[in-house]
XYZ file of C-alpha atoms in Angstrom:
291
model
C -0.178 0.091 -0.091
C 1.439 3.258 -0.977
C 1.527 6.165 1.706
C 1.290 9.634 0.219
C 3.982 12.106 1.539
C 2.684 15.554 2.652
C 3.859 17.430 -0.576
C 2.117 14.572 -2.600
C -1.224 15.114 -0.635
C -1.048 18.879 -0.886
C -0.639 18.399 -4.717
C -3.989 16.349 -4.565
C -5.624 19.139 -2.717
C -4.650 21.841 -5.391
C -7.484 22.853 -7.611
C -5.111 22.814 -10.749
C -4.818 18.939 -10.149
C -8.503 18.438 -10.364
C -9.082 20.643 -13.243
C -6.469 18.679 -15.154
C -7.936 15.462 -14.316
C -11.450 16.721 -15.438
C -10.210 17.852 -18.628
C -8.079 14.670 -19.123
C -11.328 12.676 -18.456
C -13.319 14.866 -21.029
C -10.669 14.462 -23.900
C -10.643 10.622 -23.101
C -14.587 10.428 -23.180
C -14.559 12.428 -26.309
C -12.009 10.284 -28.123
C -13.887 6.897 -26.913
C -17.137 8.313 -28.243
C -15.724 9.146 -31.766
C -14.257 5.625 -31.846
C -17.488 4.077 -30.883
C -19.280 6.112 -33.606
C -17.246 4.395 -36.386
C -15.870 7.757 -37.722
C -13.003 7.591 -40.105
C -9.606 7.614 -38.794
C -9.171 11.140 -40.053
C -11.788 12.389 -37.672
C -10.295 10.548 -34.630
C -6.754 12.103 -35.511
C -7.995 15.510 -36.036
C -9.703 15.193 -32.433
C -6.540 13.936 -30.792
C -4.464 16.953 -32.653
C -7.394 19.327 -31.131
C -6.927 18.367 -27.622
C -3.115 18.061 -27.953
C -3.014 21.855 -29.323
C -5.192 22.692 -26.339
C -3.018 21.161 -23.722
C -0.144 22.885 -25.279
C -1.653 26.212 -25.021
C -2.894 25.683 -21.444
C 0.415 24.361 -20.393
C 2.299 27.518 -21.916
C 0.247 30.100 -20.014
C -0.582 28.001 -16.751
C 1.444 30.505 -14.662
C -0.663 33.436 -16.044
C -4.152 31.898 -15.534
C -6.500 33.322 -12.793
C -8.168 30.252 -11.227
C -10.877 32.031 -9.201
C -14.394 31.413 -9.998
C -17.805 32.476 -8.241
C -20.838 30.616 -7.100
C -22.868 31.187 -10.225
C -20.057 30.208 -12.668
C -19.223 27.107 -10.623
C -22.856 25.782 -10.804
C -23.156 26.334 -14.426
C -19.938 24.856 -14.898
C -20.664 21.747 -12.974
C -24.229 21.498 -14.764
C -22.579 21.617 -18.017
C -20.007 19.052 -17.175
C -22.620 16.946 -15.623
C -24.878 17.239 -18.896
C -21.930 15.912 -20.946
C -21.155 13.044 -18.580
C -24.893 11.993 -18.617
C -25.049 12.485 -22.238
C -21.903 10.461 -22.948
C -22.920 7.590 -20.708
C -26.401 7.180 -22.232
C -25.414 7.782 -25.755
C -27.945 6.160 -28.076
C -27.397 8.128 -31.416
C -24.419 10.215 -32.659
C -26.433 13.277 -33.800
C -25.495 16.896 -34.150
C -25.140 17.351 -30.506
C -22.781 14.838 -30.056
C -20.334 17.019 -32.055
C -20.516 20.056 -29.826
C -19.838 17.747 -26.650
C -16.221 18.898 -26.498
C -17.413 22.559 -26.835
C -19.963 22.253 -23.957
C -17.599 20.530 -21.984
C -14.916 23.086 -22.290
C -16.931 26.015 -21.426
C -18.111 24.253 -18.435
C -14.700 23.636 -17.313
C -13.630 27.230 -17.936
C -16.735 28.514 -15.970
C -15.673 26.069 -13.050
C -11.977 27.120 -13.239
C -12.065 30.808 -13.687
C -15.707 31.958 -13.972
C -17.547 33.954 -16.636
C -15.565 37.071 -16.234
C -12.392 35.411 -17.165
C -13.463 33.609 -20.235
C -10.921 35.857 -22.141
C -8.429 33.803 -20.890
C -8.994 30.965 -22.825
C -10.176 32.485 -26.194
C -7.459 30.392 -28.281
C -8.848 27.210 -26.693
C -12.403 28.060 -27.170
C -11.836 28.944 -30.865
C -9.940 25.855 -31.606
C -12.481 23.477 -29.757
C -15.470 25.286 -31.449
C -13.948 24.991 -34.918
C -13.000 21.352 -34.709
C -16.587 20.773 -33.180
C -18.458 21.943 -36.243
C -20.257 18.933 -37.707
C -18.706 18.440 -41.191
C -21.547 16.017 -42.310
C -24.439 18.541 -41.795
C -22.499 21.246 -43.798
C -21.869 18.891 -46.545
C -25.631 17.930 -46.991
C -26.373 21.562 -47.128
C -23.765 22.573 -49.775
C -23.758 20.803 -52.996
C -22.708 23.142 -55.519
C -19.112 22.445 -55.228
C -19.862 19.058 -56.873
C -20.630 20.640 -60.296
C -17.142 22.545 -59.994
C -15.266 19.527 -58.984
C -16.858 17.473 -61.941
C -15.543 20.487 -64.275
C -11.996 20.360 -62.755
C -11.773 16.611 -62.913
C -13.015 16.763 -66.561
C -10.432 19.496 -67.280
C -7.706 16.988 -65.936
C -9.110 13.925 -68.124
C -8.892 16.347 -71.204
C -5.218 17.132 -70.645
C -4.697 13.310 -70.086
C -6.297 12.507 -73.383
C -8.925 10.370 -71.979
C -12.190 10.246 -74.091
C -15.155 11.037 -72.041
C -18.272 13.385 -72.024
C -19.861 15.077 -68.977
C -23.664 15.572 -67.853
C -23.887 17.898 -64.987
C -21.992 16.023 -62.155
C -21.728 12.763 -64.122
C -18.595 11.944 -66.027
C -19.116 9.136 -68.777
C -16.304 7.522 -70.349
C -15.802 6.067 -73.771
C -16.759 2.535 -72.682
C -20.137 3.766 -71.321
C -19.106 3.620 -67.543
C -19.822 6.617 -65.431
C -19.031 8.176 -62.245
C -21.216 10.482 -60.287
C -19.601 13.342 -58.222
C -21.949 13.411 -55.268
C -21.831 15.718 -52.332
C -19.515 13.525 -50.508
C -17.083 13.292 -53.320
C -17.304 16.984 -54.000
C -14.194 17.945 -51.691
C -15.910 19.056 -48.669
C -14.828 16.281 -46.580
C -11.191 17.395 -47.319
C -11.882 21.216 -47.315
C -13.413 21.403 -43.951
C -10.751 19.332 -42.036
C -7.903 21.663 -43.756
C -10.042 24.622 -42.616
C -9.874 23.479 -39.230
C -6.100 22.894 -39.178
C -5.769 26.339 -40.776
C -7.463 27.723 -37.518
C -5.181 25.908 -35.443
C -2.315 27.113 -37.073
C -3.635 30.914 -36.957
C -4.342 30.566 -33.266
C -1.218 28.992 -32.292
C 1.367 30.898 -34.352
C 1.606 34.652 -34.967
C 0.609 35.713 -38.404
C 0.013 39.030 -40.325
C -3.367 40.031 -41.769
C -2.470 38.929 -45.404
C -1.418 35.492 -44.065
C -4.495 35.320 -42.217
C -6.442 35.452 -45.418
C -3.811 33.373 -47.455
C -4.007 30.230 -45.114
C -7.687 29.347 -45.244
C -7.661 30.093 -48.996
C -4.586 27.769 -49.418
C -6.495 25.301 -47.484
C -9.530 25.408 -49.658
C -7.311 25.353 -52.787
C -5.168 22.484 -51.948
C -8.249 20.359 -50.926
C -10.141 21.201 -53.865
C -7.290 20.588 -56.438
C -6.132 17.203 -54.694
C -9.823 16.243 -54.651
C -10.289 17.080 -58.339
C -7.287 14.886 -59.116
C -8.855 12.075 -56.894
C -12.115 12.313 -59.050
C -10.384 12.021 -62.365
C -8.306 9.035 -61.195
C -11.276 7.204 -59.951
C -12.976 7.871 -63.113
C -10.206 6.016 -64.945
C -9.992 3.305 -62.503
C -13.753 2.762 -62.609
C -13.689 2.575 -66.439
C -10.663 0.438 -67.064
C -9.859 -1.641 -63.848
C -11.462 -4.319 -61.713
C -14.429 -3.105 -59.419
C -12.076 -4.087 -56.311
C -9.531 -1.850 -57.262
C -11.897 1.148 -57.702
C -13.618 0.335 -54.287
C -9.923 0.206 -52.605
C -9.294 3.656 -53.991
C -12.752 5.063 -53.472
C -13.695 3.889 -49.861
C -10.828 1.667 -48.914
C -7.575 2.169 -47.391
C -6.404 3.751 -50.598
C -8.741 6.628 -50.064
C -6.713 8.000 -47.085
C -3.801 8.592 -49.584
C -5.397 11.601 -50.954
C -6.300 13.260 -47.614
C -2.839 12.607 -46.463
C -1.433 14.022 -49.632
C -3.529 17.307 -49.038
C -2.622 17.496 -45.418
C 0.940 17.308 -46.373
C 0.835 20.005 -48.828
C -1.055 22.299 -46.495
C 1.531 21.556 -43.825
C 4.245 22.292 -46.054
C 2.486 25.662 -46.918
C 2.113 26.613 -43.270
C 5.765 25.780 -42.664
C 7.021 28.051 -45.186
C 4.493 30.750 -44.237
C 5.779 30.564 -40.463
C 9.542 30.531 -41.768
C 8.919 33.983 -43.331
C 7.760 35.380 -39.924
C 11.271 35.514 -38.155
C 12.963 37.391 -41.030
C 10.147 39.747 -41.153
C 10.213 40.604 -37.540
C 14.179 40.851 -37.729
C 13.949 43.282 -40.545
C 11.602 45.426 -38.429
C 13.981 45.468 -35.474
C 16.822 46.436 -37.841
C 14.948 49.266 -39.222
C 14.162 50.565 -35.669
C 17.661 50.455 -34.552
C 18.675 52.398 -37.475
């Protein structure tokens, strides 16, 4: 049987310890719920990345945080956390509310830790968690116009490759009569929204200028759109001239992850190059000020 020392017992009585334990529990519950929802691996990885980013931000400013809440804020915080816990225990369907569980839990934890008048201390973490909580499936079902632009772009690629085809709306029909339909789920939104979430993560965690704040989200959309257009063109060729198993492998199988990984790596490279410009720009400013 382990006997706690006096210092260890005091650390267990500190509010920081219990807040950290509650936050770890929330992150674990959220990750397990995503796993139970049979979501794709991309969503699971993004959720882990979200919580990791939040943990890094909190750790960097842990000595500056004011942990002093009032009775009303503490009650509201406990209520929100209790709601999240009960909702998680009796989860019967993974509806739109399920996606906002991390955001609700984060607000409850902030109210419990510092109160409503100190919410501004956590604006970075709140923005990141809210951005990563937006249900992509709901937005995809409401926005379908991108499918036509994706079909046009894929058709342009097929033209340059010399593939014989013709297009009817969102349907691309190859010369042998086989066709692929660019549905809402294949229009590119499933790649665009994750990259937009990563762009929010980058803009919040790293100092950027106004122009960079505009370029980073635009680059996320452009990269995801182009990579997905290439994906649709490749799938059209595979569907027309290869076995059905090959097409399924690259469409809904393991091969489909390659395209998302490619777009993520390209966007990560763009963000890296963008961040590398910052020190030189700041150093130039300092040299001018010294002159």
